[in-house]
mmCIF file of C-alpha atoms in Angstrom:
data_model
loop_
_atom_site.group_PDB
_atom_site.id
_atom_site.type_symbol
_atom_site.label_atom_id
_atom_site.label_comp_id
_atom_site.label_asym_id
_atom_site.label_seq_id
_atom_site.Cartn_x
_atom_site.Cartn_y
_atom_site.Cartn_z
ATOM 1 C CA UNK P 286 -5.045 -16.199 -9.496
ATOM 2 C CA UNK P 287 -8.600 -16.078 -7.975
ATOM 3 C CA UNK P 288 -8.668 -15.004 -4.406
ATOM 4 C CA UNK P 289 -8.114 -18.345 -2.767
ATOM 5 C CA UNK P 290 -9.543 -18.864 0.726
ATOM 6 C CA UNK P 291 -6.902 -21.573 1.400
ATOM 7 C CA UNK P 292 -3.833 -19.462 1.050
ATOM 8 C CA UNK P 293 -2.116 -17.907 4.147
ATOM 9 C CA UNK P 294 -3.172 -14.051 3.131
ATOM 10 C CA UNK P 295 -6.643 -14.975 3.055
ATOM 11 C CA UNK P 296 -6.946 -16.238 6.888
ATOM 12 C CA UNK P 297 -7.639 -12.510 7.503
ATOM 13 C CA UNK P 298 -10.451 -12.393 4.805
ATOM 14 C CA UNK P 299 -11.191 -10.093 1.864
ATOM 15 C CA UNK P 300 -11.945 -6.452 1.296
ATOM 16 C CA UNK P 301 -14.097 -5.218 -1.804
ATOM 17 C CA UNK P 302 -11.877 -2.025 -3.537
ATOM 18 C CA UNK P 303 -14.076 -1.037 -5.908
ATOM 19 C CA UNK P 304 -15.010 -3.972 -7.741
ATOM 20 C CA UNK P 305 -12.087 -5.765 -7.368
ATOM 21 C CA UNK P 306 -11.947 -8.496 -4.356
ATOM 22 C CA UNK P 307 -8.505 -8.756 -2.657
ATOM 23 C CA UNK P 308 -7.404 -10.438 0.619
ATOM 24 C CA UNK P 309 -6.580 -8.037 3.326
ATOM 25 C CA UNK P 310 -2.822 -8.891 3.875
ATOM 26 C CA UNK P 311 -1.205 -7.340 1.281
ATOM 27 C CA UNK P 312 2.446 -6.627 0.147
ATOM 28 C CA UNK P 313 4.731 -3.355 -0.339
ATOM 29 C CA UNK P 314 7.505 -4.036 -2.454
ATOM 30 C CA UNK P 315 9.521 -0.779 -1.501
ATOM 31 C CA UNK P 316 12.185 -2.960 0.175
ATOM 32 C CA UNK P 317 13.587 -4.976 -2.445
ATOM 33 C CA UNK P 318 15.022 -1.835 -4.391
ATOM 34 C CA UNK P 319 18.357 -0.462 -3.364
ATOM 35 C CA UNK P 320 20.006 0.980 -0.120
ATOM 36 C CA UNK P 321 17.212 4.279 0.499
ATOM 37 C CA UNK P 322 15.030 3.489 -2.253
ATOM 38 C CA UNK P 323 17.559 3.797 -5.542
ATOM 39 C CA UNK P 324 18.656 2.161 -7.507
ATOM 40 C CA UNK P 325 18.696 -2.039 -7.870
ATOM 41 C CA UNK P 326 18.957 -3.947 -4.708
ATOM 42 C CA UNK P 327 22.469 -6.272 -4.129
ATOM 43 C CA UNK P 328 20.514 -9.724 -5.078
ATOM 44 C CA UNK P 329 18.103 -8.562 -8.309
ATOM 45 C CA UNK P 330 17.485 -12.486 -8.424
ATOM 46 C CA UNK P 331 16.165 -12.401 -4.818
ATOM 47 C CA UNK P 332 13.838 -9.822 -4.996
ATOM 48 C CA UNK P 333 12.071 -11.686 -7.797
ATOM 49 C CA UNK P 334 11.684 -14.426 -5.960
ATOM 50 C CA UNK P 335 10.295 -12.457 -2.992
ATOM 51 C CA UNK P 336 7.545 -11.402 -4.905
ATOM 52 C CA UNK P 337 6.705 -14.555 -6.483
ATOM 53 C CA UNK P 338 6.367 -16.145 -3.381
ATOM 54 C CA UNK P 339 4.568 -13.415 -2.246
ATOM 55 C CA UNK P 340 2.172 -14.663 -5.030
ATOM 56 C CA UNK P 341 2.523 -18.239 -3.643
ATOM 57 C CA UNK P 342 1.001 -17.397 -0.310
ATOM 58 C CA UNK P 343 -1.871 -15.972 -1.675
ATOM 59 C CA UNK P 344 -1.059 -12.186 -2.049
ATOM 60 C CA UNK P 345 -3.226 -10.462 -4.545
ATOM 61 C CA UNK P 346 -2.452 -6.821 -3.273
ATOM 62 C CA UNK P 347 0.753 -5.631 -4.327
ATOM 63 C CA UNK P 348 1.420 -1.863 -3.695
ATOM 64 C CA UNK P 349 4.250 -0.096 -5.306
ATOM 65 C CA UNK P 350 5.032 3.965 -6.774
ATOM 66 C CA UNK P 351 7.127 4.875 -9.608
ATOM 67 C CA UNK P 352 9.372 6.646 -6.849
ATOM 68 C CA UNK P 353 10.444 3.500 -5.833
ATOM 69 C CA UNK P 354 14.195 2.754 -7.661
ATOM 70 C CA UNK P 355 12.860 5.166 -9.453
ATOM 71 C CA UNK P 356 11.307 3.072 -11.760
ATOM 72 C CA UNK P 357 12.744 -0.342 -10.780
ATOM 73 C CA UNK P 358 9.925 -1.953 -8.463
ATOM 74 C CA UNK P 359 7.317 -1.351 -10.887
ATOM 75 C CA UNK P 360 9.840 -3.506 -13.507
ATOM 76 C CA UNK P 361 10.930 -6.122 -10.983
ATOM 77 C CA UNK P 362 7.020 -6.496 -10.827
ATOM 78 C CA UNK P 363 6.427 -6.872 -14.034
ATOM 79 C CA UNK P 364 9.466 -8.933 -14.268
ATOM 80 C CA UNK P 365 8.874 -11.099 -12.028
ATOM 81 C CA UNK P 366 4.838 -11.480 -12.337
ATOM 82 C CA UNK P 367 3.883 -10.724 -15.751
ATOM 83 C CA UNK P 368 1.638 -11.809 -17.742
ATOM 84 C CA UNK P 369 -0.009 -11.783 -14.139
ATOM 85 C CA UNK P 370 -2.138 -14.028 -12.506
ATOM 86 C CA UNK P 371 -5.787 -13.620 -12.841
ATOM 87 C CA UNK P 372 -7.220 -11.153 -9.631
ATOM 88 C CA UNK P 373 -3.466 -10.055 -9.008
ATOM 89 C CA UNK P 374 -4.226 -5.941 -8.447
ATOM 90 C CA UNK P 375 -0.868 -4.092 -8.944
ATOM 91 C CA UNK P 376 -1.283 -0.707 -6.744
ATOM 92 C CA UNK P 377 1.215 1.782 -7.951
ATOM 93 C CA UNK P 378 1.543 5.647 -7.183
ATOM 94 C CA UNK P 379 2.258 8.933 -8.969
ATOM 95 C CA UNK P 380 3.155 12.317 -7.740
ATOM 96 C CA UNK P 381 6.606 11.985 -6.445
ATOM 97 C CA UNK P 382 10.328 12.526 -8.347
ATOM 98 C CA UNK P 383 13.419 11.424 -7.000
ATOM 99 C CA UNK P 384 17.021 12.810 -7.062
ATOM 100 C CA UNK P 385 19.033 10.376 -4.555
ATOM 101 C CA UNK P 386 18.955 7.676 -1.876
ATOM 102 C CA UNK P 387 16.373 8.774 0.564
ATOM 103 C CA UNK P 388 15.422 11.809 -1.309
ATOM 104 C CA UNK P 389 12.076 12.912 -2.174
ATOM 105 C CA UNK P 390 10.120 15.841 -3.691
ATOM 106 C CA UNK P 391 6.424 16.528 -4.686
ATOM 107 C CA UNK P 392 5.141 17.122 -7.718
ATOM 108 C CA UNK P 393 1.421 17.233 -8.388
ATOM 109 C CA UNK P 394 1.211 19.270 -11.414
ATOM 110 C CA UNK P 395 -1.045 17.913 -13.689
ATOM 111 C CA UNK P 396 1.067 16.945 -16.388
ATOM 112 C CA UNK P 397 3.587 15.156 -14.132
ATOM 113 C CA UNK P 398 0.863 12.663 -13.246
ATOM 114 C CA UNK P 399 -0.144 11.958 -16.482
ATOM 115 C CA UNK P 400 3.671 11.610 -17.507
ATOM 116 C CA UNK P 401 4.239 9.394 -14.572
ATOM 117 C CA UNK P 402 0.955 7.200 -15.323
ATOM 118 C CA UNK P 403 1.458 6.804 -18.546
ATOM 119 C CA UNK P 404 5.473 5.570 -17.514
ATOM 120 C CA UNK P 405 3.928 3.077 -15.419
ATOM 121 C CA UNK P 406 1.246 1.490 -17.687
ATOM 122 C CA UNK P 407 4.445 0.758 -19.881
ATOM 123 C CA UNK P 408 6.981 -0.801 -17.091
ATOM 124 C CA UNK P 409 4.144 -2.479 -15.670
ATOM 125 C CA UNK P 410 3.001 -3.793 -19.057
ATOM 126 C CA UNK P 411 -0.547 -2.650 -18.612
ATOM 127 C CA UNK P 412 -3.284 -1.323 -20.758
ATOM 128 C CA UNK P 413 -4.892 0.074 -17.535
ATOM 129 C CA UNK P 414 -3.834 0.507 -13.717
ATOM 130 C CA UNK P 415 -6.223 -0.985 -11.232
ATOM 131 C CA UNK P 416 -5.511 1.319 -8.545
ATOM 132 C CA UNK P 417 -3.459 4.444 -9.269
ATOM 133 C CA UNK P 418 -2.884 6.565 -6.089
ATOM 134 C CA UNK P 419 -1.898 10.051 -5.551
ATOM 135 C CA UNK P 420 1.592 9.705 -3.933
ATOM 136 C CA UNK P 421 1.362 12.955 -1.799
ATOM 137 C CA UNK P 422 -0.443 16.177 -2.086
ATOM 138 C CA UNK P 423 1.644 19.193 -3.478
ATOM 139 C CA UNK P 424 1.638 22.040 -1.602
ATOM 140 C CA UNK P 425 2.381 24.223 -4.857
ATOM 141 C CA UNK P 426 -0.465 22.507 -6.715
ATOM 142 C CA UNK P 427 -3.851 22.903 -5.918
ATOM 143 C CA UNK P 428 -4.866 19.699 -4.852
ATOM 144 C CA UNK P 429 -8.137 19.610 -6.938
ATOM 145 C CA UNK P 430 -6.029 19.981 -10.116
ATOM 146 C CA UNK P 431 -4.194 16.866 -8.871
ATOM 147 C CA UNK P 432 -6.673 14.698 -8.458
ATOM 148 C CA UNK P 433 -8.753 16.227 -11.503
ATOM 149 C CA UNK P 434 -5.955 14.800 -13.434
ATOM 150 C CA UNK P 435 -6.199 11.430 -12.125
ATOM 151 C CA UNK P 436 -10.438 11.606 -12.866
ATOM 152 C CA UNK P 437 -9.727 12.196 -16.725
ATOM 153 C CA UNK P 438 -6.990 9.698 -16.980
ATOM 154 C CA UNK P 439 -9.619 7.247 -15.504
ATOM 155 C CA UNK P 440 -12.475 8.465 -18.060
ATOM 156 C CA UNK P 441 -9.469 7.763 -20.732
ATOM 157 C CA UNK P 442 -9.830 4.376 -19.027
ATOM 158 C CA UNK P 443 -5.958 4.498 -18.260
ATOM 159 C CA UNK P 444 -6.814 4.282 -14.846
ATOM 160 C CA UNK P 445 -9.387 1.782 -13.300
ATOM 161 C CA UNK P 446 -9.460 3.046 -9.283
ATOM 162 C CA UNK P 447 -8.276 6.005 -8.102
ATOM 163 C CA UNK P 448 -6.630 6.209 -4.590
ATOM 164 C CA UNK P 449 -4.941 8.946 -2.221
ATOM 165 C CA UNK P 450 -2.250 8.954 -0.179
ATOM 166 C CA UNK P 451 -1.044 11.003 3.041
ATOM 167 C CA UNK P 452 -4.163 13.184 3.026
ATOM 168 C CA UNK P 453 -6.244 14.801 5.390
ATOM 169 C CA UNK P 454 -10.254 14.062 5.872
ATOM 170 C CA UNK P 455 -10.487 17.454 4.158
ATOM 171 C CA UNK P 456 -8.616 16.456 0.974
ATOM 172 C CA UNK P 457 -10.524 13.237 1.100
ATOM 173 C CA UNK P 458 -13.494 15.161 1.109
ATOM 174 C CA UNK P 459 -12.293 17.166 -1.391
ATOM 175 C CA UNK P 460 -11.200 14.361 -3.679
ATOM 176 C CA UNK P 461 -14.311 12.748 -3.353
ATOM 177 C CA UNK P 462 -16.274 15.391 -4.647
ATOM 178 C CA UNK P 463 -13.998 15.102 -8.323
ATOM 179 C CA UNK P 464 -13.893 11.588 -8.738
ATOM 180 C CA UNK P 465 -14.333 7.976 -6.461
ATOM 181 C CA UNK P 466 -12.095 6.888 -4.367
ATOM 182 C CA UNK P 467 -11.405 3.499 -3.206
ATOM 183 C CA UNK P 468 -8.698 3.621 -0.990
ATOM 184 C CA UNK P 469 -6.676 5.855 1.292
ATOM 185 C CA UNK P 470 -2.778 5.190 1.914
ATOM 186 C CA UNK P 471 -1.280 7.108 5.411
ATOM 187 C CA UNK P 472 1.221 6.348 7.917
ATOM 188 C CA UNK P 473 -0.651 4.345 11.104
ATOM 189 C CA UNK P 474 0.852 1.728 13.398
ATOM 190 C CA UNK P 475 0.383 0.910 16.919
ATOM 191 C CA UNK P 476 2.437 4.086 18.050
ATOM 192 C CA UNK P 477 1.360 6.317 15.647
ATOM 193 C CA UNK P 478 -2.705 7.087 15.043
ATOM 194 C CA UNK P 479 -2.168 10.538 13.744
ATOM 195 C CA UNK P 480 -4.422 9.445 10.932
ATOM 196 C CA UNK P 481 -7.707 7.884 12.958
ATOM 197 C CA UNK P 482 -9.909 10.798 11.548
ATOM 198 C CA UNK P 483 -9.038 9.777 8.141
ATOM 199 C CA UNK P 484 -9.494 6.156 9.023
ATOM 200 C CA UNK P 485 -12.978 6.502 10.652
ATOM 201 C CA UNK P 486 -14.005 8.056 7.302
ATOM 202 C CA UNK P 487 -12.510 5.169 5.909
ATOM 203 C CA UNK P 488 -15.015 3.050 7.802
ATOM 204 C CA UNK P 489 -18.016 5.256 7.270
ATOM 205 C CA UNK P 490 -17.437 5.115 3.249
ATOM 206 C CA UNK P 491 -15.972 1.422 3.380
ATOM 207 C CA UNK P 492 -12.703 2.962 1.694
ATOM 208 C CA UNK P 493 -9.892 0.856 1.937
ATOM 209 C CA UNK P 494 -7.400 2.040 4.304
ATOM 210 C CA UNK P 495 -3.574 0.927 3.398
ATOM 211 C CA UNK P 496 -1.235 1.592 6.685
ATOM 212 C CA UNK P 497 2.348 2.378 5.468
ATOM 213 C CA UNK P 498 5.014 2.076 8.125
ATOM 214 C CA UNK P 499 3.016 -0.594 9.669
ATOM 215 C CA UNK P 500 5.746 -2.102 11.581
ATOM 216 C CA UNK P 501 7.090 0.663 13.363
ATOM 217 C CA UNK P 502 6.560 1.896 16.809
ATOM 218 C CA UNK P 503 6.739 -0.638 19.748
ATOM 219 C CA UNK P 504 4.217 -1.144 23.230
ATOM 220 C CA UNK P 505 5.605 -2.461 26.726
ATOM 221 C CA UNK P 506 2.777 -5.262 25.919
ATOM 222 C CA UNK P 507 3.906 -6.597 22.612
ATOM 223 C CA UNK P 508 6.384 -8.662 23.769
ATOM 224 C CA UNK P 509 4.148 -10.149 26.476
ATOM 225 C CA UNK P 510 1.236 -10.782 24.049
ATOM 226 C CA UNK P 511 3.717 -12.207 21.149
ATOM 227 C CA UNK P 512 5.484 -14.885 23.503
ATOM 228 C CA UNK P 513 1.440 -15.814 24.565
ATOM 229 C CA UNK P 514 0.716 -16.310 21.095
ATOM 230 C CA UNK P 515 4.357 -18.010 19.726
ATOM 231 C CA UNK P 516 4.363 -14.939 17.860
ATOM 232 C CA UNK P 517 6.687 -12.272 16.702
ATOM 233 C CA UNK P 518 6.142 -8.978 17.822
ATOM 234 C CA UNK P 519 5.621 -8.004 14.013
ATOM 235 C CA UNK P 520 3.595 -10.465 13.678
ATOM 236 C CA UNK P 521 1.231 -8.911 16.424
ATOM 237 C CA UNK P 522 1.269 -5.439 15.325
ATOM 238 C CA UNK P 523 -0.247 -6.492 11.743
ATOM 239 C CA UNK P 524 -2.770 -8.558 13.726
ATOM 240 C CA UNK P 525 -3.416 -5.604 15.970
ATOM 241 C CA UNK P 526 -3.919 -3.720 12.466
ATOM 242 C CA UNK P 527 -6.279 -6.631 10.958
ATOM 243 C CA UNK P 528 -8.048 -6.524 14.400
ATOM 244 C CA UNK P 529 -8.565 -1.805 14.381
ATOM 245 C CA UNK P 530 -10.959 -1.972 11.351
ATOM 246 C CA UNK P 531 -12.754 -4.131 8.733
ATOM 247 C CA UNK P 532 -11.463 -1.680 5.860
ATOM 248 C CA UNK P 533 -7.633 -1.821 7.202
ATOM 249 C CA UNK P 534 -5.397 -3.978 4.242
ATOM 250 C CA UNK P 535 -2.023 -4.248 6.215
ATOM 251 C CA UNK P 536 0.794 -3.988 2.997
ATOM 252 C CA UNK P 537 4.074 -5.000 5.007
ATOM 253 C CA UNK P 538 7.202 -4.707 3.524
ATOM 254 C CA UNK P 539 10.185 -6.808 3.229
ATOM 255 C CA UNK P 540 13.324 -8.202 1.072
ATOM 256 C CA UNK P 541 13.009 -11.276 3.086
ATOM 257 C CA UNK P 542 11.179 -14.286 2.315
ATOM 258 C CA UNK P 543 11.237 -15.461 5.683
ATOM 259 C CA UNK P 544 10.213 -12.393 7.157
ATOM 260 C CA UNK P 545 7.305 -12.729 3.845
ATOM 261 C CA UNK P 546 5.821 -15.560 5.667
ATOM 262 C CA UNK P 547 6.107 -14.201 8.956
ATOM 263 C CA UNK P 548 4.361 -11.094 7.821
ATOM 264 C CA UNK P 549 1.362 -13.349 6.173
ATOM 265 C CA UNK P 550 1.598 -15.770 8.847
ATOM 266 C CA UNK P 551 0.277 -13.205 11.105
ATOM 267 C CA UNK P 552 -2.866 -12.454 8.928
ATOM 268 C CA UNK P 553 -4.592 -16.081 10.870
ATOM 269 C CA UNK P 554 -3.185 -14.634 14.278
ATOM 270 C CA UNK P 555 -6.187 -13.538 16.367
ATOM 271 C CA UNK P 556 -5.968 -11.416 19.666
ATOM 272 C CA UNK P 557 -7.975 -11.037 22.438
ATOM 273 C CA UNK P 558 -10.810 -7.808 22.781
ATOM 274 C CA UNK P 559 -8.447 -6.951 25.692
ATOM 275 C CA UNK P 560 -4.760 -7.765 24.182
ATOM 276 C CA UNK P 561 -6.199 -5.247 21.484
ATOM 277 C CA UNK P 562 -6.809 -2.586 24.198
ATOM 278 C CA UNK P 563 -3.805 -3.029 26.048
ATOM 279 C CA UNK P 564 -1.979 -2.787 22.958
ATOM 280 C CA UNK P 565 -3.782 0.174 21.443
ATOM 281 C CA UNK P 566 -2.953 2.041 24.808
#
């Protein structure tokens, strides 16, 4: 798959991560494991189909972790997608262990990273990860030993891009100075901007910025500006998203193929300069 300017995703246009050219409306595949992340979901058959259609409509930004299932989304991907279409980049994350339904723990020590990379080249039936991402800085790890881990699997060539995720502008900083990064992955809706510092980096470096939790929050003006547009309120919040910043690549998730095309529906909805400021409050 080539990016495709006629597909629904690419309405919103494309975004250059690294060298690799993908269109801005992405997709998380969290959802389609099990009830709080474990285990398989109730329909396995479903969630393959989800993500080939997610393919269909012109996705070629899938993000995913080997926290998720554990272990399951990154084989439902493969699964489902592989051998993979040509300009498909797989986004998957290290750094995090699991030990039940909505439980998680850090772990940046060195070796677990390179143990949990080298995991996911194999489920994902790689030779090398296009965009490998830091799943959460360890406080009981120095974070430059982290990410220094990350730089020499990439000089191993294990790892093509290196990304971050739920860091500060000083750890960005910080990471910057050990190895490139292309992309930055922290919680930001329309309710929550604790992370505009890190985003207005973003924009100065052109660093892709992935929003997780995208759809959450709510305004007294979405509903308002939805009904205007014929448009779920969803549907404005990732258009509000698309509308903040040039380097923001919405990844919505969902278990839900008509909620999939609602999500990339929304990536050809355009709002007004002052629907965006009523909005961003």
């Amino acid at each position: 798959m080539t990016t495709n300017a006629n597909t629904p995703a690419a309405a919103a246009g494309t975004f250059q991560l690294g060298d690799i050219t993908v269109n801005r409306m992405g997709y998380g595949a969290m959802r389609i494991t099990g009830h709080g992340i474990w285990g398989p979901p109730k329909d396995p058959e479903n969630a393959l189909a989800v993500l080939r259609r997610a393919v269909e409509l012109g996705v070629n930004l899938i993000d995913t972790a080997d926290a998720y299932g554990p272990y399951i989304n990154e084989e439902q991907i493969a699964e489902a997608l592989y051998p993979y279409p040509e300009g498909l980049l797989i986004a998957t994350k290290g750094g995090m262990t699991r030990s039940g339904p909505n439980q998680w723990r850090n772990d940046g020590r060195p070796e677990h990273l390179r143990q949990a990379c080298e995991g996911s080249l194999r489920r994902l039936k790689v030779e090398r990860i296009d965009l490998y991402q830091f799943h959460w800085p360890d406080p009981r790890v120095p974070f430059e030993d982290s990410v220094g881990e990350l730089a020499r699997l990439r000089e191993e060539g294990k790892i093509r891009h290196v990304g971050l995720s739920n860091v500060s502008v000083e750890q960005l900083r910080t990471a910057q100075k050990i190895v490139p990064i292309v992309s930055v992955q922290n919680r930001y809706n329309i309710s929550d901007r604790a992370s505009e510092d890190v985003l207005q980096v973003c924009e100065q470096e052109n660093i892709g910025f992935l929003p997780w939790a995208p759809l959450m929050g709510r305004n007294n003006r979405l509903e308002s500006i939805a009904r205007a547009h014929n448009a779920t309120p969803n549907q404005v919040m990732l258009a509000w998203l698309l509308w903040r910043s040039p380097v923001i690549l919405p990844i919505p998730g969902t278990s839900s193929i008509k909620h999939l095309e609602e999500n990339v529906a929304a990536a050809s909805l355009k709002i007004s300069d002052s629907e965006f400021e009523s909005l961003r409050g």
